[in-house]
PDB file of C-alpha atoms and ligand atoms in Angstrom:
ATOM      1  CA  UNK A   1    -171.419-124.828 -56.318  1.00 82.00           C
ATOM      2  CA  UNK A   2    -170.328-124.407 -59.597  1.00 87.00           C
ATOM      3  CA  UNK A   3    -171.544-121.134 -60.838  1.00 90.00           C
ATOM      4  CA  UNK A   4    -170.246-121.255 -64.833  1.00 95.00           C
ATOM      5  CA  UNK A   5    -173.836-120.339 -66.147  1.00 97.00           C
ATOM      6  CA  UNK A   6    -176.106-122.941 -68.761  1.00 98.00           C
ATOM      7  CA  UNK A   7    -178.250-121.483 -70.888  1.00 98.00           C
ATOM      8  CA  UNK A   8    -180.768-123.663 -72.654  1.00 98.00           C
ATOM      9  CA  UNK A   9    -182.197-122.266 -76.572  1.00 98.00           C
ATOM     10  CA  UNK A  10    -185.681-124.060 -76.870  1.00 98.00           C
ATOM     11  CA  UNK A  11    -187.690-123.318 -80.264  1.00 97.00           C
ATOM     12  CA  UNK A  12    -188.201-125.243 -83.637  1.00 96.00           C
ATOM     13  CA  UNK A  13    -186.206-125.956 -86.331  1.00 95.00           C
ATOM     14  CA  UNK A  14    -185.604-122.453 -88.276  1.00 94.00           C
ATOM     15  CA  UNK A  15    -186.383-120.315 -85.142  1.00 96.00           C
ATOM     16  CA  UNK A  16    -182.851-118.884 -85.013  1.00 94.00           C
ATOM     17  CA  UNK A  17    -181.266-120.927 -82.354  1.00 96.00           C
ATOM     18  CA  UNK A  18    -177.683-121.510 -84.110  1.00 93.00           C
ATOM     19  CA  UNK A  19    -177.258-118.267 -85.019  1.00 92.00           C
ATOM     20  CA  UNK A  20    -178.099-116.781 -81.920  1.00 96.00           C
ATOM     21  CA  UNK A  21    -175.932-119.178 -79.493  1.00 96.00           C
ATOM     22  CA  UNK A  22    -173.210-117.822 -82.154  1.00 94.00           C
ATOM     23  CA  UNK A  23    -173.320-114.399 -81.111  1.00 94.00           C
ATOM     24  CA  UNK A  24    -173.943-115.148 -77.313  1.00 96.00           C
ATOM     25  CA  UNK A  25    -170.772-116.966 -77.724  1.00 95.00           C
ATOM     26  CA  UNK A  26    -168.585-114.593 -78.434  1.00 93.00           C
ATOM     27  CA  UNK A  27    -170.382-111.786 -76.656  1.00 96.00           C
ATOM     28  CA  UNK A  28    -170.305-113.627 -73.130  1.00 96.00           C
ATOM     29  CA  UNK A  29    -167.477-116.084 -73.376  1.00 95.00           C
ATOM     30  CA  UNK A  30    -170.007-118.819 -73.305  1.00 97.00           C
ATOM     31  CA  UNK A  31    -169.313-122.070 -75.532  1.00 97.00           C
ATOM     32  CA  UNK A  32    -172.134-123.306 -77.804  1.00 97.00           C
ATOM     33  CA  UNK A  33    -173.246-126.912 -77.705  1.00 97.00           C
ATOM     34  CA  UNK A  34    -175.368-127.847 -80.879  1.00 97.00           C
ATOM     35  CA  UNK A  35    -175.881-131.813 -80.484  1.00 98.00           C
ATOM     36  CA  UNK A  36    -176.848-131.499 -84.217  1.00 96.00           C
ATOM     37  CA  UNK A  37    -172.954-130.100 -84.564  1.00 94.00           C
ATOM     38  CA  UNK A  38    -171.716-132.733 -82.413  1.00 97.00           C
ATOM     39  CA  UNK A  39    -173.694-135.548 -84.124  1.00 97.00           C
ATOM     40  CA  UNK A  40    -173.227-134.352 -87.506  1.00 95.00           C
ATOM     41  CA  UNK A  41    -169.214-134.229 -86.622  1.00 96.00           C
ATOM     42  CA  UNK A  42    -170.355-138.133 -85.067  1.00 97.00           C
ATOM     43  CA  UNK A  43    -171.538-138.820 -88.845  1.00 96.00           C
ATOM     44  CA  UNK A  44    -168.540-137.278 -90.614  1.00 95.00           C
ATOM     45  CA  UNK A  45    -165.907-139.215 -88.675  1.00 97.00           C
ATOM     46  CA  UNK A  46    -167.744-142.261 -88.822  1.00 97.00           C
ATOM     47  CA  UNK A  47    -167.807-142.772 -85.212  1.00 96.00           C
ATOM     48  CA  UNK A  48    -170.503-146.017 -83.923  1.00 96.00           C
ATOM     49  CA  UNK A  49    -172.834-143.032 -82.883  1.00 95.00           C
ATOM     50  CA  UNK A  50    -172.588-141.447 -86.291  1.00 96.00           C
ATOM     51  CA  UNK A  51    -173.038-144.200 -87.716  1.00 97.00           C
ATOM     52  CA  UNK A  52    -176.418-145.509 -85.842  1.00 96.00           C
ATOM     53  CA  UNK A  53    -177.518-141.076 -86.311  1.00 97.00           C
ATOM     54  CA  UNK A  54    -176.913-141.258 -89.623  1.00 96.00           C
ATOM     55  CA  UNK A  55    -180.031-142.365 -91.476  1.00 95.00           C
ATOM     56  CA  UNK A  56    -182.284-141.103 -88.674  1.00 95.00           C
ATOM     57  CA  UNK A  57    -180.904-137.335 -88.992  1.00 94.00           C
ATOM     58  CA  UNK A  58    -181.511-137.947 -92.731  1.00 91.00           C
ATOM     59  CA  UNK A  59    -185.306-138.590 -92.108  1.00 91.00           C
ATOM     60  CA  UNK A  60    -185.503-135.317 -89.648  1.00 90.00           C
ATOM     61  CA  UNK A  61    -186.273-137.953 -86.993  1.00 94.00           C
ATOM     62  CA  UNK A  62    -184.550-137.674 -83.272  1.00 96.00           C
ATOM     63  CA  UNK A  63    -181.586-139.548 -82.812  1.00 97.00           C
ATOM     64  CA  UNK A  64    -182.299-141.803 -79.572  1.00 98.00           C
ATOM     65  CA  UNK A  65    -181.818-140.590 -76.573  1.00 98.00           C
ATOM     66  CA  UNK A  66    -178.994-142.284 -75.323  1.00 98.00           C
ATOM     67  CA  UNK A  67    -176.561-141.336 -78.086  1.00 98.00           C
ATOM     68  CA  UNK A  68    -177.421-137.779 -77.674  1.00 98.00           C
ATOM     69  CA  UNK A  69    -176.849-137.728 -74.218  1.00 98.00           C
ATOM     70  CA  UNK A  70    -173.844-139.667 -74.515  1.00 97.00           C
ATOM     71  CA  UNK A  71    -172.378-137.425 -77.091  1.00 97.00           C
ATOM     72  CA  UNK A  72    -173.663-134.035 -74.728  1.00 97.00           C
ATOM     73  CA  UNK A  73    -171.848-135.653 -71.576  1.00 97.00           C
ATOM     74  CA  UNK A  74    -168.451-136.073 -73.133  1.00 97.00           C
ATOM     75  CA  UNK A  75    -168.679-132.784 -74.770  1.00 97.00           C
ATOM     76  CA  UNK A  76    -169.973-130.811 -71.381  1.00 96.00           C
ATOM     77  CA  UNK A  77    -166.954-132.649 -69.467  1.00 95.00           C
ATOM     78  CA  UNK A  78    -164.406-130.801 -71.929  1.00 97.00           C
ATOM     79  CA  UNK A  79    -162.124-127.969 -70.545  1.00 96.00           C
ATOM     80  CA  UNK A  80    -163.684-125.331 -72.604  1.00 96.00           C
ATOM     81  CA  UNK A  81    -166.898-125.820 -71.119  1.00 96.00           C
ATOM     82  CA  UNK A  82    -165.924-125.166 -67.967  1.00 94.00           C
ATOM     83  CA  UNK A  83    -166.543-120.955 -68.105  1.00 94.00           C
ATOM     84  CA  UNK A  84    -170.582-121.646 -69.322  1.00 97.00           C
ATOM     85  CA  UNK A  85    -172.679-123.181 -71.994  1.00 98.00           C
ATOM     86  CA  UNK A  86    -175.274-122.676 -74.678  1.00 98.00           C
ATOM     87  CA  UNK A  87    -177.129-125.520 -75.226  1.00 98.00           C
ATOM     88  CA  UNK A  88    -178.535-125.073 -78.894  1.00 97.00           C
ATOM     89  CA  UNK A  89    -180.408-128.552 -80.070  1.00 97.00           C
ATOM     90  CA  UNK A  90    -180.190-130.342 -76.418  1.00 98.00           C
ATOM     91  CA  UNK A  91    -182.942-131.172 -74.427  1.00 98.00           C
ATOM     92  CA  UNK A  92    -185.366-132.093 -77.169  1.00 98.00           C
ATOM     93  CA  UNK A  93    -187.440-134.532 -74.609  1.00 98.00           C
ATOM     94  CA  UNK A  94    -188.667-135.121 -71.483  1.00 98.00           C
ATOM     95  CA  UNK A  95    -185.929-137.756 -71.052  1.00 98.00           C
ATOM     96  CA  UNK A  96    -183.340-135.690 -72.284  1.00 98.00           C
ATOM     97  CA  UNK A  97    -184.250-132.544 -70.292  1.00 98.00           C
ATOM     98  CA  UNK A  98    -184.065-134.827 -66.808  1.00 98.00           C
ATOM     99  CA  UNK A  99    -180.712-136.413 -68.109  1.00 98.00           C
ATOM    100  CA  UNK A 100    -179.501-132.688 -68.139  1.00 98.00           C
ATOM    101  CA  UNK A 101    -180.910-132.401 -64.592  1.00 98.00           C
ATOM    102  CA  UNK A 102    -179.227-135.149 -63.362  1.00 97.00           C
ATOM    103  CA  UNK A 103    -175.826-134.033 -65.329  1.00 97.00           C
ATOM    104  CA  UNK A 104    -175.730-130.507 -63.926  1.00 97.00           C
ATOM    105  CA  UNK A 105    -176.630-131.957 -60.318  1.00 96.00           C
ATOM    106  CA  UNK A 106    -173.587-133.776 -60.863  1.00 95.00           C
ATOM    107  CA  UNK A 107    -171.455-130.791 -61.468  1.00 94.00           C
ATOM    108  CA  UNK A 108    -172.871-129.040 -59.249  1.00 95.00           C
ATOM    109  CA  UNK A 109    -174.272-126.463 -61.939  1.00 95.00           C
ATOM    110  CA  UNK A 110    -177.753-125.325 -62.451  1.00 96.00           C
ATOM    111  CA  UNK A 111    -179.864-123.372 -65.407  1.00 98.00           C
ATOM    112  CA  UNK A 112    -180.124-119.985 -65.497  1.00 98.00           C
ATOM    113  CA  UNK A 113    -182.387-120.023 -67.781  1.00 98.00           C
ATOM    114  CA  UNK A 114    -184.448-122.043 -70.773  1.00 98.00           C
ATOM    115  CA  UNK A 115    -185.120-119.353 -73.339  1.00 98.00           C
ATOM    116  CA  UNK A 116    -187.824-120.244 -75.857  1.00 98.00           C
ATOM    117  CA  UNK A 117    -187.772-118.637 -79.220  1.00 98.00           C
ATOM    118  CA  UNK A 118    -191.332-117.913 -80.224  1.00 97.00           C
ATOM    119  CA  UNK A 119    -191.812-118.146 -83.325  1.00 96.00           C
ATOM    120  CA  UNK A 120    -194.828-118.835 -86.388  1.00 93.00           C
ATOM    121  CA  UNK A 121    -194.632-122.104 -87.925  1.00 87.00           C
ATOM    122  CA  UNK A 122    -195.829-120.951 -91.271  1.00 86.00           C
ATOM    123  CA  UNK A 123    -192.381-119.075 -91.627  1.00 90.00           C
ATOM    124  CA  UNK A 124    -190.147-121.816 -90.703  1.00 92.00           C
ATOM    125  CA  UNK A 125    -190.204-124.487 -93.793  1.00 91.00           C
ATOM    126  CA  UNK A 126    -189.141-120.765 -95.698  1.00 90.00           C
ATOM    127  CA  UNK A 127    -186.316-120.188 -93.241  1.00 92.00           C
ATOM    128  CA  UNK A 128    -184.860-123.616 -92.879  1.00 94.00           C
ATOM    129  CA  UNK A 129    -185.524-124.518 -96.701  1.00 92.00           C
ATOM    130  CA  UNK A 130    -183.030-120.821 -97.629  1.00 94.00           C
ATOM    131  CA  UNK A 131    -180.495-121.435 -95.071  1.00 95.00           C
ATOM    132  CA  UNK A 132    -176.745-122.093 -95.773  1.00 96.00           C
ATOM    133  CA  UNK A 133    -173.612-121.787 -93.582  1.00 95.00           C
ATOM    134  CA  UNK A 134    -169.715-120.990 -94.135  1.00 96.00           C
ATOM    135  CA  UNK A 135    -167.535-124.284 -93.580  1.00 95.00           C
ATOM    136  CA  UNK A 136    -164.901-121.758 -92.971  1.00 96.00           C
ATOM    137  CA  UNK A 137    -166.175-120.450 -89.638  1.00 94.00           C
ATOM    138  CA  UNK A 138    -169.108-121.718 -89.560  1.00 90.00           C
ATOM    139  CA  UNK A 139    -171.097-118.310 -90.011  1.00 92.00           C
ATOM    140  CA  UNK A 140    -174.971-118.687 -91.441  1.00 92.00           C
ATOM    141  CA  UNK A 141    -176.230-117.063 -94.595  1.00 94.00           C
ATOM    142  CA  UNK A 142    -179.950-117.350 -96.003  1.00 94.00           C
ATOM    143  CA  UNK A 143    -181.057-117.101 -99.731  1.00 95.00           C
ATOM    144  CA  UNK A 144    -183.524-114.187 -98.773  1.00 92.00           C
ATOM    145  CA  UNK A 145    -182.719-112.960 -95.335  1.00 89.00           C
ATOM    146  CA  UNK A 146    -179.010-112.676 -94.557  1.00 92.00           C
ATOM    147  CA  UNK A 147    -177.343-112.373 -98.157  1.00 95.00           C
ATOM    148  CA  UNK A 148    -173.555-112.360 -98.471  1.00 97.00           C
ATOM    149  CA  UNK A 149    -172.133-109.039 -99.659  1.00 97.00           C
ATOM    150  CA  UNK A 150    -170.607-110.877-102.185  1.00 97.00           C
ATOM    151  CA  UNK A 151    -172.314-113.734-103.753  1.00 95.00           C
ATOM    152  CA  UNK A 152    -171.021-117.506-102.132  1.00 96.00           C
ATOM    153  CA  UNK A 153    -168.047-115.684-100.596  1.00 98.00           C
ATOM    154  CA  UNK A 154    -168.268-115.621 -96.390  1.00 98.00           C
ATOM    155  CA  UNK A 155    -168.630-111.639 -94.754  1.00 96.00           C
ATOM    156  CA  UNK A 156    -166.663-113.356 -91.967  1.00 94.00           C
ATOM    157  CA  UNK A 157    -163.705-115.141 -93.238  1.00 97.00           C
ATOM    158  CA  UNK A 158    -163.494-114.889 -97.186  1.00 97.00           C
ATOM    159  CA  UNK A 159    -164.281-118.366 -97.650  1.00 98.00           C
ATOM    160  CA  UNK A 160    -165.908-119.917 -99.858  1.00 98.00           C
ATOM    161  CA  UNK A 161    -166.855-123.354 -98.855  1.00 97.00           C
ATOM    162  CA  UNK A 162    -170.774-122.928 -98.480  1.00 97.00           C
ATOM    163  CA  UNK A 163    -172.666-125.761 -96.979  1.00 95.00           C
ATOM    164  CA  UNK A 164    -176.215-126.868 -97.278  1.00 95.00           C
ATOM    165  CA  UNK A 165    -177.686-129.700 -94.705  1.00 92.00           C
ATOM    166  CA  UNK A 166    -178.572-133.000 -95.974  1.00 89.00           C
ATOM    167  CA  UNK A 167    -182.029-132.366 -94.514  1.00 92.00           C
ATOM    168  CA  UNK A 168    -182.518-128.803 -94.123  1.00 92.00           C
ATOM    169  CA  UNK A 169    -185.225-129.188 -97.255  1.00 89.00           C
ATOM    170  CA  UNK A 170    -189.114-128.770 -97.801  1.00 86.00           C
ATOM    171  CA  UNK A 171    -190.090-132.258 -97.637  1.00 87.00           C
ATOM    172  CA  UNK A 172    -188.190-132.586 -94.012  1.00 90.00           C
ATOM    173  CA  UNK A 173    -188.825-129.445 -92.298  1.00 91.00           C
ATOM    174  CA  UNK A 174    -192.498-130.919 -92.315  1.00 90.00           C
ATOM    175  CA  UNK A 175    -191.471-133.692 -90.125  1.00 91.00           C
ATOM    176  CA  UNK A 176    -188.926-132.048 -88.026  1.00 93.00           C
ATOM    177  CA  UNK A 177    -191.933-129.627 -86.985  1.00 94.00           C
ATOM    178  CA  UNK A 178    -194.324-132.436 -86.183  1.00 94.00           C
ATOM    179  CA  UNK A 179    -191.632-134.473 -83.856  1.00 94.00           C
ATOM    180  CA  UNK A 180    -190.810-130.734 -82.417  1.00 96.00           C
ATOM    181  CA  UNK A 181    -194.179-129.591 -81.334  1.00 96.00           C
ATOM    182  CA  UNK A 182    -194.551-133.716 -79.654  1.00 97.00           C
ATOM    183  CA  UNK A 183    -191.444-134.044 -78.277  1.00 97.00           C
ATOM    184  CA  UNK A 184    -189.659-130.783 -77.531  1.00 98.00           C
ATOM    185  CA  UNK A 185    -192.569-127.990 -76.898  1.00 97.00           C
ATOM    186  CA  UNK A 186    -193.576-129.887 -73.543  1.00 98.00           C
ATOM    187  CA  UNK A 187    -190.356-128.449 -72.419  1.00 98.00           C
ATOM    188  CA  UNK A 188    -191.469-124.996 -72.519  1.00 98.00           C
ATOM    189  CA  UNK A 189    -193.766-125.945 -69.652  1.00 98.00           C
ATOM    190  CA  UNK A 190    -191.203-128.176 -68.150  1.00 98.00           C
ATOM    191  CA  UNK A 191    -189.043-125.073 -67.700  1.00 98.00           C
ATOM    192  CA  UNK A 192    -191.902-122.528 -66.559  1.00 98.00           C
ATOM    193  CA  UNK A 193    -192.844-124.775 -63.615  1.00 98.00           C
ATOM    194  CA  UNK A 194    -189.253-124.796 -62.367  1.00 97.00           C
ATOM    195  CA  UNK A 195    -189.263-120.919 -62.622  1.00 97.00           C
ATOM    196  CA  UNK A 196    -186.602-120.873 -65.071  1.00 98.00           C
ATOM    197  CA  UNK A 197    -188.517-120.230 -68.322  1.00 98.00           C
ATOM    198  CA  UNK A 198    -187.800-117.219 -70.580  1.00 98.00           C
ATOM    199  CA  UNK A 199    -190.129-116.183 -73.913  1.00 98.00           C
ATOM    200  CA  UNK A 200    -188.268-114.125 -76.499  1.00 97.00           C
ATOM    201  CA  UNK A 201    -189.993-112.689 -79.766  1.00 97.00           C
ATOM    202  CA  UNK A 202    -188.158-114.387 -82.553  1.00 96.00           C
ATOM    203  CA  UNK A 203    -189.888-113.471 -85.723  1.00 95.00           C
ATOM    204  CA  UNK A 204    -188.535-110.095 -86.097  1.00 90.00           C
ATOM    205  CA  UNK A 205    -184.617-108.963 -87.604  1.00 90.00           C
ATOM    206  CA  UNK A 206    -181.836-111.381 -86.490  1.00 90.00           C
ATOM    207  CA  UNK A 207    -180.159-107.873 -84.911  1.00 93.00           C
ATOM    208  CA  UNK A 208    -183.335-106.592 -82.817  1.00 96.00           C
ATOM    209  CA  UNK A 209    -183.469-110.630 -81.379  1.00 96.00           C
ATOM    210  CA  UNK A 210    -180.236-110.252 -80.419  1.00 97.00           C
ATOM    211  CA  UNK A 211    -180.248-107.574 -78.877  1.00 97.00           C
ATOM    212  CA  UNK A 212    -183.423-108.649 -76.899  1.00 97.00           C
ATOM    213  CA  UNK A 213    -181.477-111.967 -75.907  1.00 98.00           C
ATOM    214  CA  UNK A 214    -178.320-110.164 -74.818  1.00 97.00           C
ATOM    215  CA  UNK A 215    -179.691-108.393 -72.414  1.00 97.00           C
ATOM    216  CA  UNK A 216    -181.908-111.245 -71.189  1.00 97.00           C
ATOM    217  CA  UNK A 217    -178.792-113.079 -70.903  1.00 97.00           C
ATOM    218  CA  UNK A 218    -177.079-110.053 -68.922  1.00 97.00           C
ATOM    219  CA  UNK A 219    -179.596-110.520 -66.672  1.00 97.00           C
ATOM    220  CA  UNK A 220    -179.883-114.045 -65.845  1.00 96.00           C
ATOM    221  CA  UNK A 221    -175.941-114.491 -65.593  1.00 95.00           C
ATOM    222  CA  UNK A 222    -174.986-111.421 -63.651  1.00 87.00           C
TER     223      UNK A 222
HETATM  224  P1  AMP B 301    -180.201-129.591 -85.478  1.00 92.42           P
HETATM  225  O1  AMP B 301    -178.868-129.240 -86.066  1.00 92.42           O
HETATM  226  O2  AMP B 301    -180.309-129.182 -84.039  1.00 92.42           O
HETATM  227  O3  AMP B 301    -181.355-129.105 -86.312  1.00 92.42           O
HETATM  228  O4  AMP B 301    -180.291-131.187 -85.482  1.00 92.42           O
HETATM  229  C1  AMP B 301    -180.236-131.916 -86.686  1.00 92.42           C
HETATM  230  C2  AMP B 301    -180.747-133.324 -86.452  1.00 92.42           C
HETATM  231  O5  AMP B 301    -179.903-133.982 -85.484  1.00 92.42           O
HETATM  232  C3  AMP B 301    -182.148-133.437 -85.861  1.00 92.42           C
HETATM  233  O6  AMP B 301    -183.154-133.343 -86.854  1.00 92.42           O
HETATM  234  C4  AMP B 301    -182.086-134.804 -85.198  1.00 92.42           C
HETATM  235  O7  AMP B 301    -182.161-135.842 -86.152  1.00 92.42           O
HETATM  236  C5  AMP B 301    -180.680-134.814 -84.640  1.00 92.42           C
HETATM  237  N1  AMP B 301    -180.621-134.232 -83.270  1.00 92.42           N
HETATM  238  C6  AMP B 301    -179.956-133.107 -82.873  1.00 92.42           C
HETATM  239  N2  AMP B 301    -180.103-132.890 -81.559  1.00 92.42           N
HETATM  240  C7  AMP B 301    -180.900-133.888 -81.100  1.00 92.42           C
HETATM  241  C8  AMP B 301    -181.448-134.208 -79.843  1.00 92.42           C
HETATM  242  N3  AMP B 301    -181.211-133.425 -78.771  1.00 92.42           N
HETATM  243  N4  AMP B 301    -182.210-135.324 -79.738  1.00 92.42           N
HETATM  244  C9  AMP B 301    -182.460-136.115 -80.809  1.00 92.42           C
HETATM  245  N5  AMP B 301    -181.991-135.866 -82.041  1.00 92.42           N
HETATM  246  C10 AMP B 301    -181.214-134.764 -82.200  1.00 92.42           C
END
């Protein structure tokens, strides 16, 4: 049995996920997986995958399943994954989520836990629509939430390389919240019937969530 723990963040787009699997990251020595990283790394190189993701990721449609979970098995089989994961992004559907069953089986690892963010729709096309993140380290900033100290430089490593998505805008958070609550909120139940669902309250400060997740995550990897 391999006991290196995976942690699964479920919740729509703007719920918080990326910044959160940020700080569990360094807090617990876990390494994030974002498939939305890996396939927007997939694009940048030019890679076949990033090249068939390209257009789709631009609609704020899902890539198809079998790239994703092509591009999440050759990431989970690196080195650095072997001391635990965060998977930020991955499953999004019902085929994805038993791919990851079948993956882990393989490795002998199991879940220790699918944490949902809860969160109101109404505030998400504002928090997705503001957002912005460092291409330095990779830190995320908002337009009304989490302001630099200094305007377009990074709090965490002076940069000042600041990055908006291609479709992190009004007319695509629409869409991303439709395929969301079709695709990826079945999960939530998915989860709860094998016993390894967890709800978190993710509408309040980044800093009370976090706190709320950390020692959630205490819990389910001690
Ligand atoms: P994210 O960074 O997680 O918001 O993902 C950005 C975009 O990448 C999504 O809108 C999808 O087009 C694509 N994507 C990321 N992860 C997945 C996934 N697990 N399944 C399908 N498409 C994905």
């Amino acid at each position: 049995m391999n006991t290196a723990p995976v942690l699964i963040l479920l919740g729509p787009p703007g719920a918080g996920k990326g910044t959160q699997a940020r700080k569990l990251e360094k807090q617990f020595g876990l390494v994030q997986l974002s498939t939305g990283d890996l396939l927007r790394a997939a694009v940048a190189s030019g890679t076949p995958a990033g090249k068939a993701a390209d257009a789709v990721m631009k609609s704020g449609a899902f890539v198809s399943d079998q790239i994703v979970i092509n591009i999440l098995r050759d990431r989970l089989g690196e080195a650095d994954c072997a001391s635990g994961v965060i998977l930020d992004g991955f499953p999004r559907t019902a085929i994805q989520a038993e791919a990851l069953d079948v993956l882990l089986t393989e490795r002998g690892q199991k879940i220790n836990a699918a944490i949902s963010l809860e969160v109101d729709d109404a505030a998400m096309v504002e928090r997705v629509a503001g957002r912005y993140t460092c291409g330095g380290c990779g830190e995320g900033f908002h337009d009304s939430f989490k302001i630099p100290t200094r305007a377009g430089v990074c709090d965490g490593c002076g940069s000042i390389d600041m990055k908006r998505r291609a479709d992190d805008n009004a007319e695509t958070v629409g869409g991303r919240l439709v395929a969301y609550h079709a695709q990826t909120a079945p999960l939530i139940s998915y989860y709860e019937g094998k016993g390894a669902l967890q709800r978190v309250d993710a509408m309040g400060a980044i800093d009370a969530i976090s706190a709320s997740l950390s020692s959630l995550v205490q819990g389910v990897t001690a």
